[in-house]
Amino acid sequence: MDPVIIVGAGPVGLTLALALARQEVPSIVLDEGPGKDEPRLARTVVLREDTTALVERLTGASLAGAGIRWSGWRAMRRKQVTREIVFGDGDPAPLHIAQHVLTGVLRTALADEPLVRIAVDSRLDTVEQESSGVSAHTRGPGGTWWRGSYLVGCDGPRSTVRKLQDIRFPGRTAVERHAVAALRTELPWEDEALLHRAPPWRTSGPSAGEILGRPLPDGVWRLDWLLPPGNDLVTPDLLVARVRETLAGWSGGSTPAYELLDTGVHTVHHRLARRWRVGRVFLAGDAARLLGALGAQGLDEGLRDADNLAWKLALAWHHGPREALLDSYQTERRAVVAARLRAADQALPLVRGGKGIRAYVPGAARGHDALLTDGHVGRGALGAPGTYADSPLSPRRLEGETPVDTPAGAPVEDVRVTAEDGSFVRLRDRLGRGALLVVLVAPGTGVWERKHWVGAGVMPRLAAAVTSLPSPAELLVAESYPGAAAHTVLLVRPDGHLVTALSGVRPDDLHTAAEAAVGGAVGAETTGQGEAEARSEAGAGAGAK
């Protein structure tokens, strides 16, 4: 079968290629650039704990030295600290990393991956699709036609794939603008991120409203100043003045020594593609949506796109078309991103307005700082990972369903489990292999060798049920899981979202839930929305061969 064509060699496209390769699906990455990235310390990303773990699992490399996990977070208004967070084991910190460093880690992992081919200097100009596959043409020194089973546009905000498929991309332009500087200096808050609103040393100008300081490795800081509405030019002299003024304000009056490393202007747009799938063509990352105001992190969501799509494409690639499964990518991911965009758009007037009666309500300022904190550190409607509670892959109500602390459709907790070979691993380490995970909660098993309990109690019956599931599955055992009673059985998708929790071994319920989770029995072809779109829109926007 033909490989998957991935258009775009940014972090989302490279992550998708690695995720497919881990599930034995070949891919071709079309990179319009030379195959390396310009170092830009003013262009950084913030990843939550689970997306950081996703990259580390796929690359086999630790990101601890490549980026920095903040020791804490503080929000300030004028001279007062309004909110403080100290990160620890129970409250893991986000990872702050330069985007070119993250891309470099992914490229290094792909260099030795035989299932992935990266074609540099290859700019897409044509896409044609039919029921059996996709053809893509690139121009450049090695301009040629490429043949694939599916095609995924990970080619950013100006996505050629999206335009060739004539997909609308409505939304808001220039929701926010920030002046950005990366510099090496010493600040009073070591390894701690800072959000400073209404700093006392300024009453007007670009830095009057809000300054964000986030540390990077080697004593480097990224500073962002919220700019007023409009398109006023940010000159080098103005930016240097803001740097000196801010550093002096934070350091007690005198500007400490600093080395300016990089500068830029970051403009935030809010847009959402009408469709994320047209037949065999998909959109992911910034090609599908743009978000970023109030701390919402676009790349973090892009990596979730790749994780969601990879296992679904892998099942379709290995076992044949599964339209309900492939359609669920758009349904799940678009709904999550739309909810985050709505939350940001609703909060934006409150946080940025500064006028009206709400500005005088006691505690309003602290509430606004809490909203911003949620977005930046990954909490609440603005920052927490989305759930797929209304997914078309959710099973109907099951007789044996039982509640646990993780709602159906939400990411599971990363508990320690015993694998089939008897080794102790983290649950998250077993994700992304294309198999469903069946987790039995069995207190006490952790102190015994696997051979002593694998044939006892409910294990033989559960093992038999797992082998008869309509999709590949791996049986794991956990000492405990939050909110789960003994002998609870969890069914987990390959991307780590909970399908259901069952009270005890219930083979019929487990089979029904597994079948729903993969869009129907493996090998069963259905005609869904995606296939209909493929027939009606085959070759949309494409030129003739």
XYZ file of C-alpha atoms in Angstrom:
545
model
C 0.000 0.000 0.000
C 1.207 3.536 -0.742
C 2.731 5.646 2.050
C 0.981 8.545 3.742
C 2.001 11.911 2.267
C 2.652 14.601 4.895
C 2.900 18.153 3.609
C 4.997 20.300 5.937
C 8.100 19.539 7.999
C 7.334 21.538 11.107
C 6.874 19.930 14.527
C 3.350 18.687 13.738
C 4.272 17.055 10.423
C 7.431 15.462 11.830
C 5.564 14.197 14.900
C 2.900 12.651 12.691
C 5.572 10.910 10.592
C 7.182 9.438 13.714
C 3.821 8.389 15.158
C 2.940 6.571 11.931
C 6.338 4.903 11.775
C 5.910 3.567 15.320
C 2.782 1.850 13.985
C 4.614 0.493 10.913
C 3.089 2.930 8.433
C 5.506 4.507 5.909
C 5.280 8.189 5.044
C 6.763 10.834 2.764
C 7.281 14.293 4.272
C 7.268 17.091 1.704
C 9.489 19.869 3.060
C 9.470 23.076 1.038
C 12.638 24.192 2.866
C 16.232 22.925 2.864
C 15.745 20.433 5.691
C 17.037 22.556 8.569
C 15.590 25.339 10.664
C 16.880 28.814 11.420
C 17.650 29.209 15.148
C 15.131 31.666 16.625
C 15.086 32.025 20.406
C 12.226 34.521 20.147
C 10.063 31.746 18.705
C 9.278 29.307 21.483
C 6.497 26.904 22.425
C 4.963 25.680 25.671
C 4.056 21.994 25.926
C 1.947 20.411 28.627
C 3.090 17.301 30.445
C 1.336 14.775 28.205
C 2.447 16.332 24.908
C 6.000 16.512 26.244
C 5.727 12.799 27.057
C 4.390 12.153 23.540
C 7.472 13.722 21.931
C 9.825 11.916 24.304
C 8.116 8.580 23.655
C 8.323 9.012 19.871
C 11.907 10.298 19.748
C 13.399 8.279 22.604
C 15.074 11.489 23.780
C 14.573 13.480 26.957
C 13.562 17.105 26.477
C 14.771 18.064 29.947
C 17.976 19.646 28.655
C 16.498 20.969 25.431
C 13.907 23.079 27.227
C 13.078 24.040 30.770
C 10.258 23.089 33.092
C 9.395 26.098 35.195
C 9.881 25.791 38.945
C 6.912 28.067 39.506
C 4.554 30.694 38.148
C 3.636 34.066 39.552
C 1.143 36.687 38.455
C 1.660 40.310 39.535
C -0.428 43.457 39.288
C 1.510 46.665 39.844
C 3.714 45.784 42.836
C 1.633 42.982 44.306
C 1.771 39.236 43.698
C -1.792 38.107 42.971
C -1.189 34.423 42.278
C 1.664 31.965 42.832
C 2.110 28.334 41.807
C 4.946 26.027 42.832
C 5.175 23.080 40.469
C 5.964 19.611 41.768
C 5.146 15.918 41.382
C 1.438 16.463 41.949
C 1.336 19.542 39.734
C 3.787 19.051 36.853
C 5.159 22.109 35.106
C 4.791 22.872 31.404
C 7.894 22.638 29.226
C 9.182 25.827 27.558
C 11.375 25.123 24.534
C 12.577 26.955 21.436
C 10.682 25.689 18.403
C 13.816 25.107 16.320
C 15.250 22.983 19.145
C 12.098 20.870 19.267
C 12.160 20.451 15.494
C 15.823 19.439 15.696
C 15.022 16.684 18.198
C 12.318 15.347 15.871
C 14.581 15.517 12.790
C 17.322 13.628 14.644
C 14.896 10.831 15.499
C 13.696 10.664 11.893
C 17.204 10.504 10.449
C 17.451 6.796 11.297
C 13.816 5.932 10.596
C 13.600 3.723 7.486
C 9.827 4.158 7.114
C 10.044 7.936 6.675
C 11.412 9.791 3.653
C 11.858 13.567 3.823
C 11.874 15.297 0.436
C 13.467 18.744 0.831
C 12.964 21.727 -1.489
C 9.601 20.235 -2.472
C 6.801 22.773 -2.657
C 3.313 21.369 -3.219
C 1.281 22.800 -6.079
C -1.269 20.095 -7.002
C -3.346 17.487 -5.190
C -5.556 14.942 -6.925
C -7.454 12.160 -5.209
C -9.665 9.260 -6.138
C -11.133 6.317 -4.294
C -7.855 4.371 -4.247
C -5.395 7.063 -3.193
C -3.908 10.543 -3.551
C -1.444 12.058 -6.016
C 0.571 15.171 -5.147
C 2.852 17.218 -7.386
C 5.749 19.301 -6.081
C 7.856 21.875 -7.846
C 11.488 22.589 -7.162
C 14.827 21.044 -8.198
C 13.339 17.567 -7.877
C 9.797 18.416 -8.892
C 7.781 15.264 -9.384
C 4.518 13.426 -8.710
C 4.105 11.531 -5.434
C 1.619 8.757 -4.817
C 0.078 8.166 -1.395
C -2.732 6.369 0.388
C -3.690 9.510 2.333
C -2.406 13.087 2.485
C -2.178 15.297 5.576
C -1.648 19.043 5.315
C 0.591 20.169 8.183
C 1.741 23.179 6.191
C 0.847 26.018 8.520
C -1.448 29.061 8.464
C -1.115 29.658 4.718
C -1.718 25.981 3.990
C -1.526 25.104 0.296
C -3.392 21.863 1.032
C -6.292 23.772 2.559
C -6.465 26.147 -0.403
C -6.285 23.353 -2.983
C -9.188 21.625 -1.242
C -11.142 24.917 -1.225
C -11.712 24.784 2.537
C -12.838 28.021 4.151
C -10.775 29.385 7.066
C -12.936 31.979 8.834
C -12.066 33.785 12.037
C -10.497 36.896 13.510
C -7.302 38.589 12.350
C -4.751 40.204 14.711
C -6.603 39.370 17.932
C -3.447 40.369 19.815
C 0.056 41.588 19.014
C 3.130 41.155 21.171
C 6.646 42.561 20.901
C 9.087 39.749 21.709
C 12.707 39.704 22.835
C 14.986 36.803 23.774
C 17.907 37.803 25.986
C 20.434 36.365 28.406
C 20.366 37.988 31.831
C 19.807 37.328 35.530
C 16.386 38.052 37.018
C 15.154 37.752 40.614
C 12.965 34.761 39.671
C 15.185 31.831 38.751
C 13.440 29.321 36.461
C 10.078 30.859 37.337
C 7.665 32.293 34.765
C 6.151 35.695 35.452
C 3.033 37.503 34.221
C 3.160 41.187 35.208
C 0.080 43.306 34.533
C 0.006 47.106 34.860
C 3.681 47.413 35.935
C 4.123 50.525 38.115
C 6.925 52.031 36.075
C 4.683 52.699 33.074
C 1.287 54.298 32.647
C 1.096 54.255 28.840
C 2.727 52.741 25.788
C 3.174 49.195 24.501
C 4.294 47.667 27.796
C 1.701 49.365 30.000
C -0.789 46.506 29.974
C 1.105 43.254 30.338
C 4.574 41.717 30.299
C 5.260 37.990 30.208
C 8.640 36.569 31.163
C 9.451 32.902 30.575
C 12.827 31.251 31.198
C 14.729 29.041 28.768
C 17.924 27.016 29.382
C 21.329 28.692 29.808
C 20.024 31.851 31.483
C 17.931 32.904 28.484
C 14.542 34.589 28.893
C 11.757 35.268 26.450
C 9.914 38.519 27.217
C 6.590 39.464 25.585
C 4.984 42.911 25.766
C 1.298 43.180 24.885
C 0.932 45.870 22.206
C -2.057 48.209 21.888
C -4.504 47.611 19.027
C -3.301 48.785 15.642
C -0.293 48.267 13.426
C 2.176 50.702 14.942
C 5.743 49.899 13.966
C 7.897 48.367 16.707
C 11.322 49.888 16.055
C 14.605 48.464 17.411
C 15.114 51.565 19.558
C 11.656 51.241 21.067
C 12.161 47.547 21.811
C 15.555 48.139 23.452
C 14.021 50.883 25.577
C 11.310 48.473 26.731
C 13.906 45.814 27.536
C 15.990 48.188 29.663
C 12.959 49.660 31.389
C 11.474 46.241 32.222
C 14.725 44.768 33.506
C 15.305 47.850 35.672
C 11.766 47.646 37.040
C 12.175 43.982 37.975
C 15.677 44.450 39.421
C 15.061 47.360 41.771
C 15.867 50.368 39.643
C 19.084 49.658 37.732
C 19.263 47.691 34.499
C 21.308 44.489 34.945
C 23.737 43.314 32.288
C 21.994 41.551 29.420
C 22.707 40.152 25.960
C 19.968 40.661 23.369
C 19.770 37.486 21.267
C 16.643 37.751 19.114
C 13.583 39.938 18.612
C 10.267 39.803 16.788
C 6.597 40.690 16.742
C 4.100 37.902 17.441
C 0.612 38.394 15.999
C -2.196 36.157 17.269
C -5.047 35.142 14.962
C -8.118 33.053 15.770
C -9.293 30.930 12.845
C -10.928 27.531 12.424
C -11.141 25.559 9.174
C -14.672 24.540 8.188
C -13.534 20.986 7.451
C -10.536 18.996 8.561
C -11.147 16.136 6.152
C -12.017 15.920 2.463
C -11.953 12.279 1.401
C -8.360 11.079 1.738
C -7.011 14.553 2.560
C -6.737 15.841 6.151
C -5.611 19.046 7.846
C -3.628 19.245 11.104
C -1.899 21.898 13.178
C -2.027 25.529 12.068
C -3.395 24.474 8.683
C -6.630 23.553 10.497
C -6.846 26.308 13.122
C -5.048 29.250 14.689
C -5.268 30.109 18.381
C -2.967 31.674 20.917
C -4.579 34.553 22.806
C -4.655 34.386 26.624
C -1.956 31.736 26.761
C -3.622 29.117 24.545
C -0.782 27.195 22.919
C -1.312 26.361 19.268
C 1.537 23.881 18.804
C 0.472 21.868 21.822
C -2.912 21.372 20.164
C -1.185 20.552 16.876
C 0.687 17.676 18.510
C -2.638 16.402 19.820
C -3.951 16.501 16.246
C -1.074 14.275 15.152
C -1.579 11.857 18.049
C -5.316 11.583 17.360
C -4.937 11.093 13.620
C -1.942 8.732 13.566
C -3.582 5.651 15.099
C -6.703 6.094 12.978
C -4.711 6.324 9.753
C -2.640 3.328 10.875
C -5.725 1.155 11.391
C -7.100 2.225 8.009
C -3.725 1.622 6.340
C -3.310 -1.881 7.801
C -6.917 -3.077 7.758
C -8.729 -1.114 5.058
C -10.989 1.973 4.975
C -12.831 2.728 8.185
C -14.920 5.791 7.417
C -16.500 6.261 10.852
C -13.044 6.109 12.423
C -11.493 8.575 9.965
C -14.458 10.946 10.208
C -14.056 10.981 13.990
C -10.749 12.865 13.660
C -12.534 16.006 12.472
C -15.425 15.557 14.892
C -13.212 15.148 17.959
C -10.388 17.550 17.292
C -12.415 20.357 15.729
C -14.872 20.319 18.647
C -12.066 20.574 21.225
C -10.350 23.450 19.428
C -13.650 25.249 18.806
C -14.415 25.085 22.539
C -11.013 26.544 23.378
C -11.459 29.333 20.844
C -14.888 30.155 22.266
C -13.480 30.262 25.794
C -10.674 32.614 24.720
C -13.005 34.874 22.743
C -15.423 35.106 25.693
C -12.644 35.869 28.185
C -10.787 38.343 25.985
C -13.143 41.337 26.451
C -13.131 40.810 30.240
C -9.366 40.550 30.545
C -8.361 43.199 28.014
C -11.320 45.591 28.168
C -10.519 47.454 31.355
C -13.768 49.447 31.155
C -17.328 49.145 32.312
C -18.819 48.246 35.665
C -17.038 44.872 35.825
C -13.700 46.665 36.111
C -14.801 47.999 39.519
C -16.113 44.736 40.955
C -13.938 43.650 43.930
C -11.733 40.733 43.000
C -12.228 41.204 39.249
C -8.522 41.813 38.646
C -7.567 38.631 40.503
C -10.149 36.706 38.511
C -8.649 37.999 35.281
C -5.165 36.996 36.421
C -6.509 33.518 37.235
C -7.938 33.223 33.693
C -4.605 34.176 32.168
C -2.766 31.773 34.453
C -5.041 28.918 33.387
C -4.205 29.566 29.746
C -0.464 29.764 30.289
C -0.005 26.774 32.612
C -2.603 24.444 31.065
C -5.673 24.539 33.280
C -9.375 25.216 32.950
C -11.270 25.941 29.739
C -8.361 27.978 28.369
C -5.604 25.458 29.011
C -6.596 21.952 30.110
C -6.433 19.106 27.556
C -9.757 18.584 25.794
C -11.968 15.538 26.194
C -13.921 13.570 23.598
C -17.046 13.041 25.679
C -19.354 13.274 22.644
C -17.123 11.284 20.306
C -18.795 9.130 17.651
C -16.404 6.424 18.853
C -18.006 6.330 22.310
C -19.929 3.102 22.966
C -23.610 3.159 23.747
C -24.591 2.848 27.388
C -23.124 -0.386 28.744
C -24.685 -2.392 31.529
C -21.380 -2.880 33.320
C -20.123 0.698 33.047
C -18.753 2.138 36.300
C -17.463 5.629 37.157
C -13.803 6.382 37.848
C -12.066 9.721 38.391
C -11.332 9.985 34.651
C -14.484 10.767 32.614
C -15.033 8.809 29.410
C -13.226 10.585 26.574
C -10.637 12.245 28.830
C -6.903 11.430 28.923
C -6.087 8.657 31.394
C -3.790 9.066 34.383
C -0.215 7.876 33.939
C -0.206 5.078 36.518
C 2.357 2.282 36.845
C 1.277 -0.946 35.170
C 2.599 -4.452 34.680
C 3.120 -5.366 31.034
C 2.547 -8.786 29.513
C 6.246 -9.668 29.918
C 6.063 -8.970 33.659
C 7.951 -5.667 33.561
C 6.786 -2.550 35.362
C 6.187 0.409 33.019
C 4.194 3.620 32.937
C 0.809 3.416 31.239
C 1.765 6.308 28.971
C 4.738 4.308 27.674
C 2.358 1.757 26.101
C 0.457 4.330 24.050
C 0.898 5.039 20.368
C 1.481 1.451 19.229
C -1.804 1.074 17.374
C -3.310 -1.253 19.977
C -6.114 -0.689 22.422
C -5.072 -1.029 26.058
C -7.100 -3.112 28.505
C -6.106 -2.310 32.091
C -7.219 -4.487 35.007
C -7.095 -2.795 38.417
C -5.864 -5.544 40.751
C -4.503 -4.397 44.150
C -1.717 -6.553 45.516
C -0.400 -7.895 42.226
C 2.596 -5.558 42.319
C 4.313 -7.545 45.072
C 4.086 -10.888 43.241
C 5.808 -12.143 40.141
C 3.498 -12.218 37.158
C 3.657 -16.025 36.894
C 1.930 -16.323 40.270
C -1.223 -14.402 39.344
C -1.502 -14.507 35.558
C -3.437 -17.769 35.733
C -5.435 -16.955 38.853
C -8.730 -15.213 39.594
C -10.294 -13.229 36.755
C -7.114 -13.108 34.652
C -7.709 -16.146 32.393
C -11.231 -14.984 31.542
C -10.079 -11.423 30.864
C -7.128 -12.608 28.758
C -9.489 -14.695 26.636
C -11.804 -11.711 26.194
C -8.896 -9.494 25.099
C -7.711 -11.965 22.453
C -11.208 -12.020 20.920
C -11.544 -8.236 20.566
C -12.132 -6.876 17.040
C -8.873 -4.926 17.097
C -5.355 -5.599 18.437
C -5.215 -5.007 22.192
C -2.681 -5.288 25.006
C -3.569 -6.487 28.503
C -2.007 -4.554 31.397
C -2.466 -4.745 35.161
C -2.410 -1.797 37.572
C -2.162 -1.854 41.360
C -4.576 1.056 41.500
C -6.236 3.771 39.450
C -7.827 6.988 40.779
C -11.451 6.333 41.708
C -11.425 2.706 40.540
C -12.467 -0.243 42.677
C -10.702 -3.590 42.601
C -11.299 -5.589 39.398
C -12.319 -2.503 37.421
C -11.385 -2.935 33.741
C -10.384 0.159 31.766
C -10.427 0.308 27.975
C -7.999 2.927 26.640
C -7.490 4.180 23.078
C -4.014 4.221 21.493
C -3.893 8.005 22.027
C -4.517 7.651 25.761
C -8.192 8.643 26.013
C -10.506 6.506 28.120
C -13.183 4.605 26.196
C -14.976 3.167 29.213
C -14.527 1.636 32.660
C -16.294 -1.638 33.474
C -17.072 -3.202 36.837
C -15.342 -6.544 36.521
C -14.700 -8.785 33.537
C -17.581 -8.369 31.115
C -16.554 -9.834 27.737
C -19.672 -8.698 25.853
C -19.427 -5.103 27.097
C -15.691 -5.032 26.443
C -16.201 -6.295 22.878
C -18.952 -3.733 22.222
C -16.828 -0.866 23.559
C -13.755 -1.943 21.585
C -15.746 -2.236 18.370
C -17.166 1.266 18.845
C -13.723 2.690 19.676
C -12.268 1.625 16.328
C -15.288 2.633 14.258
C -16.570 -0.903 13.677
C -14.993 -4.323 13.308
C -11.530 -4.412 11.739
C -11.755 -5.017 8.008
C -15.400 -3.945 7.758
C -15.828 -1.216 5.162
C -18.534 1.372 5.644
C -19.608 4.296 3.559
C -19.420 7.475 5.587
C -19.222 11.206 5.160
C -15.539 11.130 4.278
C -16.031 8.671 1.419
C -18.961 10.671 0.065
C -16.842 13.830 0.137
C -14.055 11.987 -1.643
C -16.411 11.130 -4.501
C -18.027 14.547 -4.744
C -14.847 16.599 -4.275
C -12.148 14.375 -5.795
C -9.512 16.580 -7.309
C -10.937 19.777 -5.800
C -8.639 22.644 -6.676
C -6.153 20.377 -8.462
C -4.668 20.880 -11.889
C -4.536 18.302 -14.656
C -1.634 15.902 -15.013
